[in-house]
């Protein structure tokens, strides 16, 4: 067995252990990078350290710190209050507004799980008030986060744009964002309609004798417990009390004041977009600048914001990307690229890669998955017979659409937001939806963006 194959198996093992235990897959990958790199390959320690993604680390730290401040200052509560006032009694507007709010946060640079964690408690509470299925609202939220995830200032978008840059299609960055946004908007609409229809049929068919026993047992498989614990922590800090709210009973929205710090935070988010898109400042650095300004205005927000940062997720992403960097340094990725090139059909290779990233991402970090496949996708995207933007868009959509899986961070966040009686139902529903997404979306995205060459 070659060293490259051994190295790949170790990465797969890290993903597997991280998915089914509480051990952080990124921590395993980080340690394994030094073990494989120095002991098996003979690389100097400084060369392994050099694979650490410092730029990505600053993006993750800056974005999660800033959006922790957004949560702590109550700015998200203010946005939710405005959304509820805007919706009034128009039920159909609620999922649309929550989709747009989550998409806006992700577009502004919020790490996708952070956007879900911020909006989920508010959106699911609004769903209860308006008599909307919380599962339908949850799916809409995740698709909203995915819709904005490939903004040039979002970590997902940063990694996807690296693929475009390497393929010589850096000018297509905006197209990538627009295509992913539209695709996820359509998917959110379908998810909402289908789940609402199914839940109504289920409620109509349920007899008084059966009650709601489906969700009474709160036990569910431990897969993804690490992400679930992180999600529980995030949502516990920000979730409004829902126990006293009767399902389907509309209550007047509780007024949230537009305090100076909340208005300043909104200005800061707008400033982040200007700094990154107009002035071209690195999104991580720009996020830290805005966060520092807000901390200087109100120092008390610093401690809870730092303590609330998802360090586990940051270690997960940077650890995996470090290991992938070591794989690239030892030449293992070139061997994999050669294997894909041996297929002799770049279009077929793009389809296979789309399914691979969908399956892997359902059990692991989407950001980490994009980091893993980036060097492999480059030669496919550079094939003159294919459109680079089409290939990258198909990969981007396939890797992110499965984030509803209860074994991924975003799916675990939705699990954590469910009421105890609904946990089993949520787990089964999210798992089934993720499996359906794995089966359908990669093929659909490949047909639209690769075969038809949209872009």
Short mmCIF file of C-alpha atoms in Angstrom, two decimals:
data_model
loop_
_atom_site.label_atom_id
_atom_site.label_comp_id
_atom_site.label_asym_id
_atom_site.label_seq_id
_atom_site.Cartn_x
_atom_site.Cartn_y
_atom_site.Cartn_z
CA UNK A 1 0.00 0.00 0.00
CA UNK A 2 1.44 3.38 -1.01
CA UNK A 3 2.06 6.21 1.45
CA UNK A 4 -0.51 8.33 -0.36
CA UNK A 5 -3.22 5.71 0.09
CA UNK A 6 -2.35 5.33 3.77
CA UNK A 7 -2.52 9.11 4.17
CA UNK A 8 -5.97 9.23 2.53
CA UNK A 9 -7.27 6.42 4.76
CA UNK A 10 -6.12 8.36 7.81
CA UNK A 11 -8.10 11.40 6.63
CA UNK A 12 -11.19 9.23 6.09
CA UNK A 13 -10.69 7.75 9.56
CA UNK A 14 -10.50 11.26 11.03
CA UNK A 15 -13.83 12.15 9.38
CA UNK A 16 -15.39 8.90 10.63
CA UNK A 17 -14.20 9.30 14.23
CA UNK A 18 -15.30 12.93 14.27
CA UNK A 19 -18.76 12.02 12.96
CA UNK A 20 -19.53 9.22 15.40
CA UNK A 21 -17.73 10.32 18.58
CA UNK A 22 -17.16 13.51 20.53
CA UNK A 23 -13.55 13.74 19.35
CA UNK A 24 -12.90 16.70 17.04
CA UNK A 25 -11.98 15.46 13.55
CA UNK A 26 -9.91 18.60 12.98
CA UNK A 27 -7.81 17.90 16.08
CA UNK A 28 -7.21 14.36 14.84
CA UNK A 29 -6.25 15.67 11.41
CA UNK A 30 -3.95 18.31 12.88
CA UNK A 31 -2.03 15.76 14.96
CA UNK A 32 -2.07 13.26 12.09
CA UNK A 33 -0.56 15.89 9.78
CA UNK A 34 2.54 15.99 11.97
CA UNK A 35 2.59 12.22 12.45
CA UNK A 36 2.23 11.35 8.76
CA UNK A 37 4.29 14.31 7.54
CA UNK A 38 7.29 13.84 9.80
CA UNK A 39 7.32 10.10 10.52
CA UNK A 40 6.10 8.58 7.26
CA UNK A 41 7.04 11.20 4.68
CA UNK A 42 10.08 12.73 6.38
CA UNK A 43 8.94 16.35 6.09
CA UNK A 44 10.49 18.91 8.46
CA UNK A 45 8.13 20.06 11.22
CA UNK A 46 8.31 23.66 9.96
CA UNK A 47 7.02 22.51 6.55
CA UNK A 48 4.00 20.86 8.19
CA UNK A 49 3.37 24.01 10.26
CA UNK A 50 3.57 25.98 7.03
CA UNK A 51 0.45 24.18 5.79
CA UNK A 52 -1.69 25.77 8.51
CA UNK A 53 -4.27 28.01 6.75
CA UNK A 54 -3.54 31.29 8.51
CA UNK A 55 -5.73 33.28 6.13
CA UNK A 56 -8.72 30.99 6.64
CA UNK A 57 -8.13 31.06 10.40
CA UNK A 58 -8.41 34.86 10.44
CA UNK A 59 -11.61 34.66 8.39
CA UNK A 60 -13.18 32.17 10.79
CA UNK A 61 -12.11 34.03 13.92
CA UNK A 62 -13.09 37.44 12.60
CA UNK A 63 -16.48 36.35 11.23
CA UNK A 64 -17.53 34.29 14.26
CA UNK A 65 -16.40 37.02 16.71
CA UNK A 66 -18.31 39.72 14.83
CA UNK A 67 -21.49 37.69 14.57
CA UNK A 68 -21.21 36.70 18.20
CA UNK A 69 -21.35 40.43 18.93
CA UNK A 70 -24.39 40.73 16.64
CA UNK A 71 -26.15 38.12 18.77
CA UNK A 72 -25.08 39.49 22.15
CA UNK A 73 -26.08 43.06 21.40
CA UNK A 74 -29.57 41.89 20.50
CA UNK A 75 -29.25 43.17 16.95
CA UNK A 76 -30.67 39.92 15.60
CA UNK A 77 -33.67 40.32 17.92
CA UNK A 78 -34.20 43.78 16.48
CA UNK A 79 -34.13 42.39 12.94
CA UNK A 80 -36.59 39.65 13.92
CA UNK A 81 -38.91 42.23 15.49
CA UNK A 82 -38.84 44.29 12.32
CA UNK A 83 -39.49 41.12 10.30
CA UNK A 84 -42.50 40.18 12.41
CA UNK A 85 -43.90 43.70 12.23
CA UNK A 86 -43.40 43.64 8.47
CA UNK A 87 -45.12 40.26 8.15
CA UNK A 88 -48.13 41.32 10.22
CA UNK A 89 -50.79 38.66 9.74
CA UNK A 90 -49.39 37.60 6.37
CA UNK A 91 -48.24 34.08 7.19
CA UNK A 92 -46.62 33.50 3.80
CA UNK A 93 -44.17 36.34 4.43
CA UNK A 94 -42.66 34.73 7.54
CA UNK A 95 -40.54 32.01 5.83
CA UNK A 96 -39.57 34.48 3.08
CA UNK A 97 -38.32 37.04 5.59
CA UNK A 98 -36.45 34.42 7.63
CA UNK A 99 -34.86 33.04 4.45
CA UNK A 100 -33.75 36.53 3.43
CA UNK A 101 -32.47 37.35 6.93
CA UNK A 102 -30.33 34.20 7.09
CA UNK A 103 -29.13 34.74 3.53
CA UNK A 104 -28.23 38.34 4.34
CA UNK A 105 -26.16 37.32 7.37
CA UNK A 106 -24.32 34.66 5.37
CA UNK A 107 -23.82 37.07 2.46
CA UNK A 108 -22.30 39.58 4.88
CA UNK A 109 -19.72 36.99 5.96
CA UNK A 110 -21.33 34.99 8.77
CA UNK A 111 -20.06 31.42 8.97
CA UNK A 112 -23.06 29.31 7.83
CA UNK A 113 -23.59 27.50 11.17
CA UNK A 114 -23.32 30.88 12.90
CA UNK A 115 -26.06 32.31 10.68
CA UNK A 116 -28.25 29.27 11.41
CA UNK A 117 -27.52 29.52 15.14
CA UNK A 118 -28.44 33.20 15.19
CA UNK A 119 -31.68 32.96 13.21
CA UNK A 120 -33.00 29.49 14.17
CA UNK A 121 -34.32 30.35 17.65
CA UNK A 122 -36.15 33.41 16.35
CA UNK A 123 -37.45 31.77 13.17
CA UNK A 124 -38.75 28.64 14.89
CA UNK A 125 -40.46 30.77 17.55
CA UNK A 126 -42.14 32.79 14.78
CA UNK A 127 -43.15 29.52 13.13
CA UNK A 128 -44.90 28.42 16.33
CA UNK A 129 -46.68 31.79 16.59
CA UNK A 130 -47.90 31.62 13.00
CA UNK A 131 -48.76 27.91 13.05
CA UNK A 132 -45.98 26.97 10.62
CA UNK A 133 -44.17 23.63 10.86
CA UNK A 134 -40.89 24.17 12.71
CA UNK A 135 -39.29 21.56 10.44
CA UNK A 136 -40.30 23.57 7.37
CA UNK A 137 -38.90 26.73 8.96
CA UNK A 138 -35.68 24.91 9.82
CA UNK A 139 -35.14 23.74 6.25
CA UNK A 140 -35.85 27.25 4.95
CA UNK A 141 -33.26 28.69 7.35
CA UNK A 142 -30.51 26.27 6.27
CA UNK A 143 -31.24 26.90 2.59
CA UNK A 144 -31.15 30.63 3.32
CA UNK A 145 -27.71 30.24 4.88
CA UNK A 146 -26.57 28.22 1.86
CA UNK A 147 -28.02 30.84 -0.49
CA UNK A 148 -25.70 33.47 0.95
CA UNK A 149 -22.83 31.11 1.70
CA UNK A 150 -21.05 31.65 -1.60
CA UNK A 151 -20.81 35.39 -1.23
CA UNK A 152 -17.21 36.52 -1.86
CA UNK A 153 -16.92 37.45 1.84
CA UNK A 154 -18.22 34.15 3.28
CA UNK A 155 -15.74 31.35 4.17
CA UNK A 156 -17.55 29.01 1.73
CA UNK A 157 -17.32 31.63 -0.99
CA UNK A 158 -13.66 32.30 -0.26
CA UNK A 159 -12.78 28.63 -0.84
CA UNK A 160 -14.98 28.32 -3.93
CA UNK A 161 -13.46 31.48 -5.39
CA UNK A 162 -9.99 29.97 -4.94
CA UNK A 163 -11.14 27.23 -7.33
CA UNK A 164 -12.37 29.86 -9.79
CA UNK A 165 -9.10 31.79 -9.51
CA UNK A 166 -7.03 28.64 -10.13
CA UNK A 167 -9.20 27.86 -13.17
CA UNK A 168 -8.68 31.37 -14.54
CA UNK A 169 -12.30 32.41 -13.98
CA UNK A 170 -11.94 34.91 -11.13
CA UNK A 171 -14.34 37.32 -12.89
CA UNK A 172 -17.17 34.82 -12.36
CA UNK A 173 -17.25 35.26 -8.58
CA UNK A 174 -20.55 37.17 -8.69
CA UNK A 175 -22.09 34.56 -11.01
CA UNK A 176 -21.23 31.82 -8.50
CA UNK A 177 -23.01 33.73 -5.76
CA UNK A 178 -26.10 34.44 -7.89
CA UNK A 179 -26.41 30.87 -9.20
CA UNK A 180 -26.10 29.36 -5.70
CA UNK A 181 -28.56 31.92 -4.30
CA UNK A 182 -31.23 31.17 -6.92
CA UNK A 183 -30.79 27.40 -6.68
CA UNK A 184 -31.15 27.44 -2.89
CA UNK A 185 -34.10 29.84 -3.04
CA UNK A 186 -35.98 27.42 -5.29
CA UNK A 187 -34.99 24.50 -3.05
CA UNK A 188 -36.19 26.39 0.06
CA UNK A 189 -39.57 27.02 -1.59
CA UNK A 190 -39.96 23.34 -2.51
CA UNK A 191 -38.88 22.21 0.97
CA UNK A 192 -41.37 24.55 2.63
CA UNK A 193 -44.29 23.53 0.43
CA UNK A 194 -43.59 19.79 0.68
CA UNK A 195 -43.05 19.74 4.45
CA UNK A 196 -46.08 21.93 5.15
CA UNK A 197 -48.21 19.64 2.97
CA UNK A 198 -46.85 16.51 4.63
CA UNK A 199 -47.30 17.88 8.15
CA UNK A 200 -50.90 18.88 7.43
CA UNK A 201 -51.67 15.39 6.13
CA UNK A 202 -49.94 13.85 9.15
CA UNK A 203 -51.89 16.06 11.56
CA UNK A 204 -55.17 15.27 9.82
CA UNK A 205 -54.52 11.54 9.94
CA UNK A 206 -53.49 11.51 13.61
CA UNK A 207 -56.16 10.28 16.00
CA UNK A 208 -56.59 11.47 19.61
CA UNK A 209 -55.47 8.04 20.81
CA UNK A 210 -52.10 8.22 19.07
CA UNK A 211 -51.36 11.75 20.35
CA UNK A 212 -47.81 12.80 19.59
CA UNK A 213 -45.93 9.70 20.66
CA UNK A 214 -43.65 9.95 17.67
CA UNK A 215 -41.66 12.68 19.27
CA UNK A 216 -42.07 11.76 22.93
CA UNK A 217 -38.81 9.84 23.16
CA UNK A 218 -36.02 12.37 23.02
CA UNK A 219 -33.33 9.75 22.48
CA UNK A 220 -31.72 9.66 19.07
CA UNK A 221 -28.45 8.28 17.66
CA UNK A 222 -25.32 9.90 18.99
CA UNK A 223 -23.89 10.59 15.56
CA UNK A 224 -22.81 14.20 15.28
CA UNK A 225 -22.87 14.73 19.07
CA UNK A 226 -19.94 17.08 18.88
CA UNK A 227 -21.80 19.38 16.50
CA UNK A 228 -24.99 18.93 18.47
CA UNK A 229 -23.33 20.00 21.73
CA UNK A 230 -21.91 23.05 20.03
CA UNK A 231 -25.32 23.81 18.56
CA UNK A 232 -27.05 23.35 21.92
CA UNK A 233 -24.64 25.77 23.54
CA UNK A 234 -25.15 28.41 20.88
CA UNK A 235 -28.91 28.13 20.84
CA UNK A 236 -29.31 28.00 24.60
CA UNK A 237 -27.67 31.39 24.84
CA UNK A 238 -29.95 33.06 22.34
CA UNK A 239 -33.21 31.10 22.18
CA UNK A 240 -36.31 32.90 23.41
CA UNK A 241 -38.63 31.07 25.76
CA UNK A 242 -41.12 29.11 23.70
CA UNK A 243 -42.76 26.87 26.28
CA UNK A 244 -45.58 29.28 27.06
CA UNK A 245 -46.53 29.88 23.44
CA UNK A 246 -49.56 27.95 22.23
CA UNK A 247 -49.05 26.51 18.74
CA UNK A 248 -50.86 28.51 16.10
CA UNK A 249 -51.81 31.34 18.49
CA UNK A 250 -50.70 34.74 17.23
CA UNK A 251 -49.34 37.09 19.84
CA UNK A 252 -48.40 40.69 19.39
CA UNK A 253 -44.65 41.00 18.80
CA UNK A 254 -42.71 42.09 21.86
CA UNK A 255 -41.13 45.42 21.06
CA UNK A 256 -37.34 45.46 20.68
CA UNK A 257 -35.74 48.87 21.02
CA UNK A 258 -33.39 50.19 18.34
CA UNK A 259 -30.66 51.08 20.85
CA UNK A 260 -27.52 52.97 19.78
CA UNK A 261 -25.32 49.85 19.97
CA UNK A 262 -27.75 47.88 17.79
CA UNK A 263 -27.90 50.62 15.19
CA UNK A 264 -24.10 50.89 15.29
CA UNK A 265 -23.85 47.11 14.82
CA UNK A 266 -26.05 47.29 11.73
CA UNK A 267 -23.85 50.09 10.39
CA UNK A 268 -20.84 47.89 11.14
CA UNK A 269 -22.29 45.05 9.05
CA UNK A 270 -22.82 47.46 6.20
CA UNK A 271 -19.25 48.70 6.69
CA UNK A 272 -18.01 45.12 6.47
CA UNK A 273 -19.47 44.79 2.99
CA UNK A 274 -17.88 48.08 1.92
CA UNK A 275 -14.47 47.15 3.34
CA UNK A 276 -14.43 43.74 1.64
CA UNK A 277 -16.19 44.31 -1.68
CA UNK A 278 -15.26 47.92 -2.45
CA UNK A 279 -11.89 48.36 -0.76
CA UNK A 280 -10.79 44.76 -1.22
CA UNK A 281 -9.74 44.23 2.41
CA UNK A 282 -9.47 40.63 3.60
CA UNK A 283 -12.79 39.57 5.15
CA UNK A 284 -11.10 38.25 8.29
CA UNK A 285 -9.20 41.48 8.87
CA UNK A 286 -12.27 43.58 8.06
CA UNK A 287 -14.40 41.57 10.51
CA UNK A 288 -11.83 42.08 13.26
CA UNK A 289 -11.74 45.83 12.55
CA UNK A 290 -15.54 46.14 12.84
CA UNK A 291 -15.57 43.90 15.94
CA UNK A 292 -12.88 46.03 17.60
CA UNK A 293 -14.82 49.24 16.94
CA UNK A 294 -17.94 47.73 18.54
CA UNK A 295 -15.94 46.41 21.52
CA UNK A 296 -14.38 49.86 22.04
CA UNK A 297 -17.86 51.39 22.13
CA UNK A 298 -19.19 48.73 24.51
CA UNK A 299 -16.33 46.75 26.16
CA UNK A 300 -18.75 44.51 28.06
CA UNK A 301 -19.61 42.55 24.92
CA UNK A 302 -16.04 41.31 24.39
CA UNK A 303 -15.95 38.53 27.01
CA UNK A 304 -19.23 36.76 26.09
CA UNK A 305 -18.49 37.18 22.37
CA UNK A 306 -15.08 35.51 22.66
CA UNK A 307 -16.41 32.78 24.96
CA UNK A 308 -19.27 32.08 22.58
CA UNK A 309 -17.05 31.58 19.53
CA UNK A 310 -17.29 28.07 18.02
CA UNK A 311 -13.67 27.13 18.65
CA UNK A 312 -14.47 23.48 18.03
CA UNK A 313 -15.63 24.29 14.50
CA UNK A 314 -12.58 26.50 13.90
CA UNK A 315 -10.25 23.67 14.96
CA UNK A 316 -12.24 21.26 12.80
CA UNK A 317 -11.85 23.34 9.65
CA UNK A 318 -8.24 24.47 10.09
CA UNK A 319 -7.10 21.01 11.19
CA UNK A 320 -8.53 19.31 8.12
CA UNK A 321 -7.21 21.99 5.76
CA UNK A 322 -3.75 21.64 7.37
CA UNK A 323 -3.82 17.90 6.73
CA UNK A 324 -4.90 18.46 3.12
CA UNK A 325 -2.02 20.89 2.72
CA UNK A 326 0.33 18.18 3.95
CA UNK A 327 -1.22 15.74 1.44
CA UNK A 328 -0.60 18.23 -1.33
CA UNK A 329 2.97 18.81 -0.16
CA UNK A 330 3.72 15.06 -0.21
CA UNK A 331 2.20 14.70 -3.70
CA UNK A 332 -0.78 12.57 -2.67
CA UNK A 333 -3.30 14.87 -4.31
CA UNK A 334 -1.45 14.69 -7.61
CA UNK A 335 -1.94 10.93 -7.57
CA UNK A 336 -5.68 11.39 -7.00
CA UNK A 337 -5.83 14.01 -9.74
CA UNK A 338 -4.10 11.55 -12.07
CA UNK A 339 -6.70 8.91 -11.18
CA UNK A 340 -9.56 11.27 -12.02
CA UNK A 341 -7.80 12.36 -15.19
CA UNK A 342 -7.53 8.68 -16.09
CA UNK A 343 -11.29 8.57 -16.44
CA UNK A 344 -10.76 10.36 -19.74
CA UNK A 345 -13.99 12.35 -19.35
CA UNK A 346 -13.89 15.57 -17.34
CA UNK A 347 -17.67 15.84 -17.35
CA UNK A 348 -18.01 12.40 -15.77
CA UNK A 349 -15.26 13.31 -13.31
CA UNK A 350 -17.23 16.42 -12.32
CA UNK A 351 -20.33 14.29 -11.65
CA UNK A 352 -18.38 11.79 -9.54
CA UNK A 353 -16.72 14.63 -7.62
CA UNK A 354 -20.14 16.21 -6.97
CA UNK A 355 -21.45 13.00 -5.41
CA UNK A 356 -18.27 12.53 -3.38
CA UNK A 357 -18.44 16.02 -1.84
CA UNK A 358 -22.17 15.58 -1.11
CA UNK A 359 -21.61 12.34 0.81
CA UNK A 360 -18.55 13.60 2.70
CA UNK A 361 -20.11 16.95 3.55
CA UNK A 362 -23.20 15.25 5.02
CA UNK A 363 -20.96 13.84 7.75
CA UNK A 364 -18.37 16.58 8.07
CA UNK A 365 -17.56 20.25 7.64
CA UNK A 366 -18.54 21.69 4.27
CA UNK A 367 -15.67 24.16 4.53
CA UNK A 368 -13.27 21.32 5.25
CA UNK A 369 -14.70 19.31 2.36
CA UNK A 370 -14.25 22.22 -0.05
CA UNK A 371 -10.68 22.56 1.15
CA UNK A 372 -10.07 18.87 0.51
CA UNK A 373 -11.46 18.80 -3.04
CA UNK A 374 -10.15 22.15 -4.24
CA UNK A 375 -6.89 20.83 -5.73
CA UNK A 376 -8.77 17.91 -7.32
CA UNK A 377 -11.42 20.11 -8.95
CA UNK A 378 -8.92 22.50 -10.54
CA UNK A 379 -7.86 20.26 -13.48
CA UNK A 380 -11.53 19.40 -14.16
CA UNK A 381 -12.58 23.05 -14.17
CA UNK A 382 -9.68 23.95 -16.47
CA UNK A 383 -10.79 21.51 -19.18
CA UNK A 384 -11.50 23.66 -22.27
CA UNK A 385 -14.57 21.56 -23.03
CA UNK A 386 -16.23 22.61 -19.76
CA UNK A 387 -17.22 25.89 -18.15
CA UNK A 388 -15.14 26.61 -14.99
CA UNK A 389 -18.04 28.46 -13.36
CA UNK A 390 -20.34 25.52 -14.17
CA UNK A 391 -18.04 22.94 -12.56
CA UNK A 392 -17.37 25.03 -9.43
CA UNK A 393 -21.07 25.89 -9.04
CA UNK A 394 -22.05 22.22 -9.23
CA UNK A 395 -19.44 21.33 -6.60
CA UNK A 396 -20.45 24.27 -4.38
CA UNK A 397 -24.14 23.36 -4.44
CA UNK A 398 -23.53 19.62 -3.97
CA UNK A 399 -21.27 20.18 -0.97
CA UNK A 400 -23.57 22.60 0.86
CA UNK A 401 -27.07 21.31 0.14
CA UNK A 402 -26.62 18.40 2.58
CA UNK A 403 -25.96 20.72 5.54
CA UNK A 404 -29.41 19.78 6.87
CA UNK A 405 -27.99 16.38 7.83
CA UNK A 406 -28.34 15.91 11.63
CA UNK A 407 -24.69 14.82 11.60
CA UNK A 408 -23.50 18.16 10.26
CA UNK A 409 -23.25 21.33 12.32
CA UNK A 410 -26.20 23.16 10.74
CA UNK A 411 -28.45 20.12 11.04
CA UNK A 412 -27.38 19.61 14.65
CA UNK A 413 -28.25 23.23 15.37
CA UNK A 414 -31.78 22.60 14.12
CA UNK A 415 -31.92 19.45 16.27
CA UNK A 416 -30.89 21.50 19.28
CA UNK A 417 -33.61 24.06 18.59
CA UNK A 418 -36.39 21.45 18.46
CA UNK A 419 -38.58 20.86 21.46
CA UNK A 420 -37.69 17.60 23.29
CA UNK A 421 -40.89 15.87 22.15
CA UNK A 422 -39.96 16.55 18.51
CA UNK A 423 -36.30 15.46 18.57
CA UNK A 424 -36.83 11.98 17.11
CA UNK A 425 -39.09 13.34 14.39
CA UNK A 426 -36.54 16.05 13.57
CA UNK A 427 -33.69 13.55 13.41
CA UNK A 428 -35.49 11.20 11.06
CA UNK A 429 -36.84 13.98 8.87
CA UNK A 430 -33.50 15.77 8.52
CA UNK A 431 -31.68 12.50 7.78
CA UNK A 432 -34.23 11.51 5.11
CA UNK A 433 -34.06 14.98 3.54
CA UNK A 434 -30.24 14.85 3.47
CA UNK A 435 -30.32 11.43 1.79
CA UNK A 436 -32.76 12.71 -0.82
CA UNK A 437 -30.49 15.72 -1.42
CA UNK A 438 -27.47 13.43 -1.88
CA UNK A 439 -29.38 11.34 -4.40
CA UNK A 440 -30.91 14.14 -6.48
CA UNK A 441 -29.02 17.44 -6.22
CA UNK A 442 -25.53 16.48 -7.49
CA UNK A 443 -27.06 15.02 -10.67
CA UNK A 444 -29.39 18.01 -11.09
CA UNK A 445 -26.61 20.58 -10.51
CA UNK A 446 -24.33 18.66 -12.89
CA UNK A 447 -26.99 18.63 -15.63
CA UNK A 448 -27.75 22.34 -15.28
CA UNK A 449 -24.31 23.80 -14.76
CA UNK A 450 -21.91 21.30 -16.36
CA UNK A 451 -23.80 19.51 -19.12
CA UNK A 452 -25.84 22.51 -20.21
CA UNK A 453 -22.87 24.78 -19.54
CA UNK A 454 -24.91 27.49 -17.81
CA UNK A 455 -22.64 30.42 -17.07
#
